[in-house]
Short mmCIF file of C-alpha atoms in Angstrom, two decimals:
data_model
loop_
_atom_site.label_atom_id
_atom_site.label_comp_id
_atom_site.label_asym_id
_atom_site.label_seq_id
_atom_site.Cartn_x
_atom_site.Cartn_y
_atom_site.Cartn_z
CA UNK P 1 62.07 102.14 104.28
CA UNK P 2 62.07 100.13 107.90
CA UNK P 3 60.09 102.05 110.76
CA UNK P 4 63.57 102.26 113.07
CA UNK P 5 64.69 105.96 112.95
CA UNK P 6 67.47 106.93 110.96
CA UNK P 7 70.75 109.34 111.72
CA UNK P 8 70.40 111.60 108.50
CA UNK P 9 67.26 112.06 105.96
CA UNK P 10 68.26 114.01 102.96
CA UNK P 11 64.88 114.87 101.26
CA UNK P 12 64.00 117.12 98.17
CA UNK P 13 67.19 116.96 96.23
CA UNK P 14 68.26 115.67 93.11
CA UNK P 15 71.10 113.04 93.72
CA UNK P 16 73.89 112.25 91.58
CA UNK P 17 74.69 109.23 92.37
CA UNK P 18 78.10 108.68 90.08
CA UNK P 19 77.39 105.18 89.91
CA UNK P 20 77.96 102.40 86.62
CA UNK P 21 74.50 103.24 85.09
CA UNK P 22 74.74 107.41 85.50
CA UNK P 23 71.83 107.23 87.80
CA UNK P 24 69.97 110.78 88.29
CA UNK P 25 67.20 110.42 91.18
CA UNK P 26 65.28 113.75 91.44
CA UNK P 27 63.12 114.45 94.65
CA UNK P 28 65.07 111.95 96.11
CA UNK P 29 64.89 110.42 100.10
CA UNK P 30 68.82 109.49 100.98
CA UNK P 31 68.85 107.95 104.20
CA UNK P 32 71.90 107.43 106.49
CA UNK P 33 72.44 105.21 109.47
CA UNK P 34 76.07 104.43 111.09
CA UNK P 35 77.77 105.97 109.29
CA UNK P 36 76.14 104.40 105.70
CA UNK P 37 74.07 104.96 103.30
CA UNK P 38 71.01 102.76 103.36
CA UNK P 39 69.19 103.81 100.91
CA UNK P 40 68.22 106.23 97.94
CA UNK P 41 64.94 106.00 96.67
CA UNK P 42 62.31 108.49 94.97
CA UNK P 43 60.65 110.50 97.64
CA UNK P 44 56.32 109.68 97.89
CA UNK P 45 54.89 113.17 98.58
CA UNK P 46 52.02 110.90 99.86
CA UNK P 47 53.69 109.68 102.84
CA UNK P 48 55.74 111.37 105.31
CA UNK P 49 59.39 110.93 105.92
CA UNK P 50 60.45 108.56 107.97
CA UNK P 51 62.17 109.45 111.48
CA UNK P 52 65.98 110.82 111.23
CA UNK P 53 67.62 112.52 114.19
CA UNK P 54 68.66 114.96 111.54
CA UNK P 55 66.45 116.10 108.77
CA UNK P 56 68.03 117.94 105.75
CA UNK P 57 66.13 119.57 102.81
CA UNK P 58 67.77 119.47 99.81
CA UNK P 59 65.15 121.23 97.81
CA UNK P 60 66.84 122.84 94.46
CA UNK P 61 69.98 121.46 95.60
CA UNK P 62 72.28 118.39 94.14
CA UNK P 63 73.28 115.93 95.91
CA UNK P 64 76.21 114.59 95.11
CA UNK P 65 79.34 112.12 96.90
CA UNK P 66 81.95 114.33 98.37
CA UNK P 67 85.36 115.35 96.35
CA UNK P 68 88.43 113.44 96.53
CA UNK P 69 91.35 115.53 96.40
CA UNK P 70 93.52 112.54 95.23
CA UNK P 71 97.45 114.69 95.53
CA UNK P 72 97.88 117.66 98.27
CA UNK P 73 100.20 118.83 100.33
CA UNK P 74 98.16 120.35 102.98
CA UNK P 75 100.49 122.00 105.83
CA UNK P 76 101.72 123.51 102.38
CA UNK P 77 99.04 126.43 103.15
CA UNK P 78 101.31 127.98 105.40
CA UNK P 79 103.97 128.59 102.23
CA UNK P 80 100.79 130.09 100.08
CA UNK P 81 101.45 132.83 97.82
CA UNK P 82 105.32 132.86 99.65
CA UNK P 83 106.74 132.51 96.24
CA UNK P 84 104.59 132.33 93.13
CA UNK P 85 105.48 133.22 89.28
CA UNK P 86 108.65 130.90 89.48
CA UNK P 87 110.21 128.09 86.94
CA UNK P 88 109.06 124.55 89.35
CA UNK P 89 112.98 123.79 89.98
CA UNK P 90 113.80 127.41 90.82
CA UNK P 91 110.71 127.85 93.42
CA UNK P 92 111.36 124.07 94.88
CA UNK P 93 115.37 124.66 95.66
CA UNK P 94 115.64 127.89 95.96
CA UNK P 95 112.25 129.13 97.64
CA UNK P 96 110.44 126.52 99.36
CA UNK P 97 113.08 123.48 100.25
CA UNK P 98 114.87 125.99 102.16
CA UNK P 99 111.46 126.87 103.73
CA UNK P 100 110.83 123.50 104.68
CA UNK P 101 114.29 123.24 106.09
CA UNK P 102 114.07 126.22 108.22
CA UNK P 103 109.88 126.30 109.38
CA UNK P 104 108.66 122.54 109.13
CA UNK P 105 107.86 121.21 112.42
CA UNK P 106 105.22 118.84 113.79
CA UNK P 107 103.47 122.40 115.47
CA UNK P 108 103.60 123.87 112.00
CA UNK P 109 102.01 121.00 110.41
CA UNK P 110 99.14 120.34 112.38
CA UNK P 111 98.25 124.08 111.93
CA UNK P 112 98.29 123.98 108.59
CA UNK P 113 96.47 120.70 108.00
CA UNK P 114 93.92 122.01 110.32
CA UNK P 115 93.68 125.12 107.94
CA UNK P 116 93.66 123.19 105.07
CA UNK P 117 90.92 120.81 105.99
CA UNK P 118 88.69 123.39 107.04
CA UNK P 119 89.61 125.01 103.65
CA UNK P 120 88.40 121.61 102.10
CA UNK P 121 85.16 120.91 103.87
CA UNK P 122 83.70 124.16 103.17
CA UNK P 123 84.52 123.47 99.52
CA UNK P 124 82.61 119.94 99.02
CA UNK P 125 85.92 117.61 99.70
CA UNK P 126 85.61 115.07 102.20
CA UNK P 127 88.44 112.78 101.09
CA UNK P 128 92.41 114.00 100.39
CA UNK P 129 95.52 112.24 100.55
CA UNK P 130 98.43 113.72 101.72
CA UNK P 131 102.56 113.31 101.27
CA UNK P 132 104.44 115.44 103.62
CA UNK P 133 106.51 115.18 106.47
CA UNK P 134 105.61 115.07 110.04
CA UNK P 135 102.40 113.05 108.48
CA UNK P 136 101.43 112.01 112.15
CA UNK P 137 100.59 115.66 112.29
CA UNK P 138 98.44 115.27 109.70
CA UNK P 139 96.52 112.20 110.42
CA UNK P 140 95.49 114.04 114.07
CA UNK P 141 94.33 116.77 112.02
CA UNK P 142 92.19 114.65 109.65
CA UNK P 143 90.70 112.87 112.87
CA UNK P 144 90.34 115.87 114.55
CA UNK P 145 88.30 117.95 112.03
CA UNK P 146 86.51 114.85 110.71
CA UNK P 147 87.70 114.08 107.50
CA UNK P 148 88.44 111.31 105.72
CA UNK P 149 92.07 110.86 104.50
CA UNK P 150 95.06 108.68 103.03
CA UNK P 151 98.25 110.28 104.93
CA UNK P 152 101.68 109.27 103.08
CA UNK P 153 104.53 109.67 105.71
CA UNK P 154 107.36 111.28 103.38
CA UNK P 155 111.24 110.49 102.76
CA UNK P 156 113.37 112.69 100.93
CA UNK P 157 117.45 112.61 100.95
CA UNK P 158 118.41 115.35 102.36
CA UNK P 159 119.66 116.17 106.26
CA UNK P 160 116.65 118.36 107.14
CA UNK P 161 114.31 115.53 106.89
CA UNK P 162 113.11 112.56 108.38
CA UNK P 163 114.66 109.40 107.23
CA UNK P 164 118.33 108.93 104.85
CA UNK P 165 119.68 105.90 106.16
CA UNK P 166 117.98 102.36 104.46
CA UNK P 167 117.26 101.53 108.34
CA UNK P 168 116.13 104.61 110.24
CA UNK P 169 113.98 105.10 107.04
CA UNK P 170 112.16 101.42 107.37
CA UNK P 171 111.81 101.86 111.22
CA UNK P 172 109.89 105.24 110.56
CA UNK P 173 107.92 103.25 107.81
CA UNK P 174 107.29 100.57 109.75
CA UNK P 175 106.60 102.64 112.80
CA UNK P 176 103.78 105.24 111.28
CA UNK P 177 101.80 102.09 109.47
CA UNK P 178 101.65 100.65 112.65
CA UNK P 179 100.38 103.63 114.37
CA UNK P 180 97.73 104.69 111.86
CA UNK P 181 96.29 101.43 110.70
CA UNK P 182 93.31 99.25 112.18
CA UNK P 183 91.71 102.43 111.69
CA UNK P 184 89.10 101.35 108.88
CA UNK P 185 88.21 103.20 105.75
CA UNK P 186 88.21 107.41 107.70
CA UNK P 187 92.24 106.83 107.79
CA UNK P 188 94.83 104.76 105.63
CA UNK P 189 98.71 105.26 106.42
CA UNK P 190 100.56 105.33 103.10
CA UNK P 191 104.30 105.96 102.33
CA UNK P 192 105.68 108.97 99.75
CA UNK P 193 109.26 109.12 97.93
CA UNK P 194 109.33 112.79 96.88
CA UNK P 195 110.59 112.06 93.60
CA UNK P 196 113.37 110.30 91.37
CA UNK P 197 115.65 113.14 91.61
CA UNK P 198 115.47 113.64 95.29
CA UNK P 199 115.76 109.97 96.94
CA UNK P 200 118.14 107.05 96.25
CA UNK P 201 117.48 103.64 94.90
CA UNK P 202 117.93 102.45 98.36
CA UNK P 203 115.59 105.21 99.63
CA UNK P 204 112.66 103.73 96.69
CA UNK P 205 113.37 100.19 97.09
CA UNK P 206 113.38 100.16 101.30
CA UNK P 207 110.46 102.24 101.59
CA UNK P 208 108.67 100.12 99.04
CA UNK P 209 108.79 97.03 100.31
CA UNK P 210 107.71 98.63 103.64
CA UNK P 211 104.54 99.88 101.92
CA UNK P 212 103.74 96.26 100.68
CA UNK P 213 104.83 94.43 103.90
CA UNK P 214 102.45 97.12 105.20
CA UNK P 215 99.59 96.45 102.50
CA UNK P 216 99.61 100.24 102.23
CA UNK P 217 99.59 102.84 99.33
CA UNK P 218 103.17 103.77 97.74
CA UNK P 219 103.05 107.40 95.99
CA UNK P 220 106.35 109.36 94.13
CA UNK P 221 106.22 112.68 92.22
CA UNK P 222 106.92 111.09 88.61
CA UNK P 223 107.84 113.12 84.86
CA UNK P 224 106.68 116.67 86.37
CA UNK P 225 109.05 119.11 84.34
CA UNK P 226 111.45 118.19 81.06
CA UNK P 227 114.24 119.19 83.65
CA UNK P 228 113.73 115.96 85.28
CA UNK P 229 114.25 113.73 82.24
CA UNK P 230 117.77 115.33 81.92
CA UNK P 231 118.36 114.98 85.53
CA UNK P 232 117.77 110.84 86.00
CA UNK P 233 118.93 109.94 82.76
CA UNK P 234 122.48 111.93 83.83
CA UNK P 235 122.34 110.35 87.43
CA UNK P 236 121.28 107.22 86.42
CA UNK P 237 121.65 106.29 82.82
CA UNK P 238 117.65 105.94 82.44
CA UNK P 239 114.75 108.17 82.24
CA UNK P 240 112.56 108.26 85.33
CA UNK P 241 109.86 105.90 84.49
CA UNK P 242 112.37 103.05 83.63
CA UNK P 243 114.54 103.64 86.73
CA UNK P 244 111.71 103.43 88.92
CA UNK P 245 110.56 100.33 86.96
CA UNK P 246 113.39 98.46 86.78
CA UNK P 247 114.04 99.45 91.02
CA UNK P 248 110.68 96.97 91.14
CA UNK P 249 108.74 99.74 92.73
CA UNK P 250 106.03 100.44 89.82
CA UNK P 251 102.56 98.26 90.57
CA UNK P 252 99.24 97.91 91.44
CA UNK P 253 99.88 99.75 94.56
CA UNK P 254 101.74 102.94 93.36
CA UNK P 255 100.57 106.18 92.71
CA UNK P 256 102.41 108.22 89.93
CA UNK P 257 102.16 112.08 91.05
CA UNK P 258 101.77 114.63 87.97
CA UNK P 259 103.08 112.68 85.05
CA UNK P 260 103.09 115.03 82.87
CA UNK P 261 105.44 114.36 80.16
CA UNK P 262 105.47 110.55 79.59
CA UNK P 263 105.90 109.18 76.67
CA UNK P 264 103.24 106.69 74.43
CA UNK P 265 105.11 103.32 75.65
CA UNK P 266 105.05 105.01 79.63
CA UNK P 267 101.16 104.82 79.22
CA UNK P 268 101.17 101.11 77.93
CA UNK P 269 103.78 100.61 81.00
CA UNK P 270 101.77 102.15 83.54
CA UNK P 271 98.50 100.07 82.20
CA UNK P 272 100.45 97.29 81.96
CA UNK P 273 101.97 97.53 85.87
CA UNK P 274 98.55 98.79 87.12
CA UNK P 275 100.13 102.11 88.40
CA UNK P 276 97.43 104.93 89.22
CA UNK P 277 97.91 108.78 88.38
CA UNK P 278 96.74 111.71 90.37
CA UNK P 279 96.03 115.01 88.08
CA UNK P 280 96.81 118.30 89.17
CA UNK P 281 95.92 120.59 86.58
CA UNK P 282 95.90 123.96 88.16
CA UNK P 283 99.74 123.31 90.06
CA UNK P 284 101.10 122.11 86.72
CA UNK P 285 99.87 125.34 84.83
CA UNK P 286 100.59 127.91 87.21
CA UNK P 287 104.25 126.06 87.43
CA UNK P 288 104.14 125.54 83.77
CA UNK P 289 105.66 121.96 84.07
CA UNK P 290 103.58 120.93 81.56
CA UNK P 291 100.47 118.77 81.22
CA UNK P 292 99.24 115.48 82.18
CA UNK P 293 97.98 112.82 78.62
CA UNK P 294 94.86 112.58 80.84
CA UNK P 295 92.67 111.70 78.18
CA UNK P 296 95.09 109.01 76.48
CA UNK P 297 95.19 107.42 80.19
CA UNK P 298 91.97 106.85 80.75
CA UNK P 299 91.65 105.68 76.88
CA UNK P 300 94.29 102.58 77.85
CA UNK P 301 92.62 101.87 81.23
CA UNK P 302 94.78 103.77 84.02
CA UNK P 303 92.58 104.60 86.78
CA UNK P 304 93.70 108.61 86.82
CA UNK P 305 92.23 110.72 90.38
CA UNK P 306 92.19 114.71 90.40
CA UNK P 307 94.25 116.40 92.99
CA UNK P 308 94.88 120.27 93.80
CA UNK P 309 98.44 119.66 94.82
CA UNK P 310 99.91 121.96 97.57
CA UNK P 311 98.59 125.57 98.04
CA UNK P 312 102.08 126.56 97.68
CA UNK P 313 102.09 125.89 93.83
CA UNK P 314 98.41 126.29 93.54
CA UNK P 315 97.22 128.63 95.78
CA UNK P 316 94.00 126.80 96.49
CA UNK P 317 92.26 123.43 97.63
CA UNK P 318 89.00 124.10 95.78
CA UNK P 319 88.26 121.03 93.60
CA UNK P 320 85.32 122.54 92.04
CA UNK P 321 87.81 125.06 90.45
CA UNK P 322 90.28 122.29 89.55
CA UNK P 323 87.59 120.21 87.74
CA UNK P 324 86.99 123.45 85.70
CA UNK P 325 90.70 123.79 84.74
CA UNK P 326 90.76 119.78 84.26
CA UNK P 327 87.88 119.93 81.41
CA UNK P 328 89.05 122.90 79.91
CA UNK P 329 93.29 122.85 79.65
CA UNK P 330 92.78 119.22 77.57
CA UNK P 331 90.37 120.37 75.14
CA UNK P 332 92.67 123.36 74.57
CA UNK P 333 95.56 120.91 74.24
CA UNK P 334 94.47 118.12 72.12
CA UNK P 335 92.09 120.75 70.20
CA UNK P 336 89.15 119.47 70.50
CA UNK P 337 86.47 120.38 72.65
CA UNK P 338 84.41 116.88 73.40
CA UNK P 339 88.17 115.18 75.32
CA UNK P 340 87.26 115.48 79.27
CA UNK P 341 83.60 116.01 79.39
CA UNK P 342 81.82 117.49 82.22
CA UNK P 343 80.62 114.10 83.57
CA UNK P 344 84.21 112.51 83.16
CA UNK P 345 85.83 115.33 84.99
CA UNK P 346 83.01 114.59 87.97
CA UNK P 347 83.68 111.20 87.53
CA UNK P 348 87.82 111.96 88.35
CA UNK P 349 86.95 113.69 91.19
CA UNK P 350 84.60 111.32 92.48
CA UNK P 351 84.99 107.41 91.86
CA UNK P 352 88.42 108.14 90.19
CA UNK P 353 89.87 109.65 92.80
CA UNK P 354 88.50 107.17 95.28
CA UNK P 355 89.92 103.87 92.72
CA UNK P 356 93.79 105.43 92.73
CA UNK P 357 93.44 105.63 96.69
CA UNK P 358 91.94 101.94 96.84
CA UNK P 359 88.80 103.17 98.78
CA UNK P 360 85.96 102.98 95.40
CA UNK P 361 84.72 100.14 98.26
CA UNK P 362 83.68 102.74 100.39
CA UNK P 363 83.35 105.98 98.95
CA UNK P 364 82.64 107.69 95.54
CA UNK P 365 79.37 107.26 94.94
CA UNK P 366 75.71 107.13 96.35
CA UNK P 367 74.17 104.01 96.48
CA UNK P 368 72.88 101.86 99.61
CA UNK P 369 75.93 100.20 101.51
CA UNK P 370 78.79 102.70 100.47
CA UNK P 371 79.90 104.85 103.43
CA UNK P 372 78.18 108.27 103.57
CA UNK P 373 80.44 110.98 102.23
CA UNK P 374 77.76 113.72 100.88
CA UNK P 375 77.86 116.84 99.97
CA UNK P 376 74.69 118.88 98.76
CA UNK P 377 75.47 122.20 96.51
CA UNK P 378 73.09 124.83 96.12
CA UNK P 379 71.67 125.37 92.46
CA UNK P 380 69.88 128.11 94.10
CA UNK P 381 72.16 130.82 92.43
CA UNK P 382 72.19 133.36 89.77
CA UNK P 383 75.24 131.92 88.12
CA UNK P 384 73.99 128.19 88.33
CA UNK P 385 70.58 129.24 86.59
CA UNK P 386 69.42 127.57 84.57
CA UNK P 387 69.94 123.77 85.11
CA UNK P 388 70.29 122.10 81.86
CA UNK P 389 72.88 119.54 82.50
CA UNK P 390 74.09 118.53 86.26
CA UNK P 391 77.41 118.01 85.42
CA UNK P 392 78.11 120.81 83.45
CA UNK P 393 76.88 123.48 85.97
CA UNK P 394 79.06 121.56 88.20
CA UNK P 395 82.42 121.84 86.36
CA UNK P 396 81.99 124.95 84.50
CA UNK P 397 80.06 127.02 86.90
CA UNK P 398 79.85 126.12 90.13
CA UNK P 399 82.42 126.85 93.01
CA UNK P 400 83.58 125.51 96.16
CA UNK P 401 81.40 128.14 97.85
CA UNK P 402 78.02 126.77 96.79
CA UNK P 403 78.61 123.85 99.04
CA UNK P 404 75.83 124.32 101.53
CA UNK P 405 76.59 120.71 103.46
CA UNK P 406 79.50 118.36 103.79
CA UNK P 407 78.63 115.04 105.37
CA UNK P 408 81.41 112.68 106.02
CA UNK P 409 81.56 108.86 107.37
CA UNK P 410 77.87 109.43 108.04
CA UNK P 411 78.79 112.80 110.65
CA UNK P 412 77.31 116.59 109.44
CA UNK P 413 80.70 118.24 109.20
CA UNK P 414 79.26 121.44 107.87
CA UNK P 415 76.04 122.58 107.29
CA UNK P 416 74.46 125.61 105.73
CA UNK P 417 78.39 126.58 105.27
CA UNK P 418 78.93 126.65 108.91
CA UNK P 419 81.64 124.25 110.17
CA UNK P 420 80.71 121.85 113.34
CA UNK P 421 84.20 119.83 113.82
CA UNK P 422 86.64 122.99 114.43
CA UNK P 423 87.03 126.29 114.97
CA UNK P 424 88.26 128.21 111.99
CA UNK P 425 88.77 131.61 113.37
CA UNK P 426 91.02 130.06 115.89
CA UNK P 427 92.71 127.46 113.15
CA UNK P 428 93.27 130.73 111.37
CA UNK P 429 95.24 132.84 113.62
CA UNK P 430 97.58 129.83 114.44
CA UNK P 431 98.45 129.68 110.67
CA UNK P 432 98.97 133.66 111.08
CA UNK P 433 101.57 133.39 113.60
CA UNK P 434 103.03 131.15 111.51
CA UNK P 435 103.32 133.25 108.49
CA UNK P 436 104.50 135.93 110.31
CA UNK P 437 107.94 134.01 111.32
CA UNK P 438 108.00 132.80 107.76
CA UNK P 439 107.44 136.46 106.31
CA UNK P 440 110.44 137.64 108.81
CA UNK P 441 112.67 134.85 107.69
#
């Protein structure tokens, strides 16, 4: 390591780096400078550590790149627990699009993003893409609080939301990419068509070729409930996957949402087109929508990310618990306990998430060059005792909570589970007010 003193020294820990070769370094020295990592190496108890402006010790602690919570809704937190144990279809029209209609506002959204990424930082993720509405909102939040983040501007059809006609829908397209990009790898502008059953062919095609005149992520809610099915084949003559495919919108640069009930020829389609998934495990249960052919995905080569969805389906953004539910719902499924090991589940919430964003470049694992998105969890714990296999104590035991440090872009954005970019008592009673119109009605 050079003499010239570096921003962050991590020192003691055991590093997972999630890289090709499944590269363990215990008693490791990870040093940071601009915002990078420059190096991971095997700490020399013969030599002293080389000059940081910030020293961490990791001792008895894993070191690890930060979650990517590849699907959320985050100004969603202000609708938590409003209206759980419901059929998806029943809670969506009847409960929380009528919520939307009546509470969603730019001040509502930057509340709740606020809330939500301070939910997310003190539970290891340091990466999340959002789809809402009002997604300027949410960009300033991410920048605010420090985290990085893929923010998909949404367009629904229907009068109490931005966009409807072909036009005034490319203008707002055209509009937030132009505001939100230049801004490197901390911030990517992407576009979001809720779903097949809620926007127009017009709606999918315009916004579409915005997103590639744009050179920016495309995402859609795609095959969440049987209902669905029955719903675009009726409106449209096909079933969801082949309307969107033959609209031209399906590609390299699309995210499928959910996808829970496709079919064996959707997989070959979506390997074929180069469409990524994002997994939400947890939402789809608790909604009982179904579940996600996860392991048959990854078998025919489709890059597949791990997501929390919105905390009003949810109720949570902790991807620690998610990558529980995520190892455990497919072995229950396919029967058969070795699908969705411990160390692919990590791996989906690490480098998978960051290949479905288009940001594996940058983030998902520790090795010199990437950018420095760390967090360090703390084995030090009754119920993480003993340490047999990292990965396992990860998915099956660990929680958000054990996250002592979140580093992000190279910045200490929490440390010894104190936050340093915001103010959560305050971002907490804004979300209150909220909730208390909302509870009123």
């Amino acid at each position: 390591m050079p003499d010239a003193p570096y921003d962050i020294l991590i020192h003691g820990g055991t590093v997972l780096t999630m890289t090709e070769d499944r590269k363990i370094v215990g008693d490791a020295l990870v040093a940071v400078r601009d915002g990078k990592i420059v190096s991971v190496e095997i700490g020399d108890p013969k030599k002293p550590f080389p000059e940081a402006v910030e020293t961490i010790d990791a001792t008895g602690c894993i070191v690890m790149p930060g979650l990517v919570n590849s699907h959320t809704h985050v100004p969603m937190v202000c609708f938590r627990g409003l209206a759980d144990d419901l059929p998806l279809m029943d809670w969506l029209n009847n409960h929380i699009f009528p919520a939307e209609a009546r509470f969603v506002n730019r001040e509502m959204v930057y509340a709740g993003a606020m809330l939500a990424c301070a939910e997310m930082i003190l539970s290891g993720t340091t990466t999340f893409c959002d789809s809402y509405f009002y997604e300027s909102a949410v960009a300033q939040a991410a920048l605010d609080s420090g985290m990085r983040a893929v923010v998909a501007q949404g367009f629904i059809d229907a009068p109490v939301m931005e966009g409807n006609d072909p036009g005034k829908q490319r203008a707002v397209a055209e509009k937030f990419a132009e505001r939100w990009s230049g801004r490197g790898p901390l911030l990517t502008p992407a576009f979001f068509c809720h779903s097949p059953y809620t926007c127009t062919p017009a709606t999918f095609r315009t916004v579409k070729e915005a997103a590639r005149q744009a050179r920016v992520p495309y995402l859609t809610h795609l095959l969440e409930t049987k209902e669905e099915i029955d719903i675009v084949r009726n409106r449209h003559g096909k079933a969801p996957l082949e309307f969107l495919v033959d609209l031209g919108v399906m590609d390299e640069g699309t995210i499928a949402v959910h996808c829970e009930w496709l079919a064996e020829d959707d997989i070959d389609t979506l390997a074929r087109l180069g469409v990524k998934v994002a997994h939400t495990p947890e939402s789809n249960m608790k909604l009982a929508s179904g579940i996600t052919p996860v392991p048959a995905l990854l078998r025919k080569g489709v890059p597949v990310g791990l997501g929390t969805d919105g905390c009003a389906s949810n109720n949570d953004l902790d991807m620690f618990r998610e990558m529980d539910t995520a190892a455990k719902v497919h072995k229950l499924v396919n029967a058969n306990p070795t699908v969705m090991d411990a160390e692919t589940v990590v791996k989906t919430a690490t480098l998978g998430g960051a290949r479905v964003l288009g940001l594996d470049r940058w983030i998902g694992t520790i090795e010199a060059g990437k950018m420095a998105d760390i967090i360090i969890v703390d084995m030090n714990k009754p119920h993480l005792t003993p340490l047999y296999n990292v990965c396992s104590n990860l998915v099956y035991a660990a929680s958000g909570a054990d996250v002592a440090t979140s580093i992000i872009n190279g910045r200490v954005v929490m440390k010894d589970r104190r936050l340093t970019t915001l103010d959560v008592s305050a971002v907490m009673e804004d979300v209150k007010k909220i909730a208390f119109d909302i509870a009123r009605g």
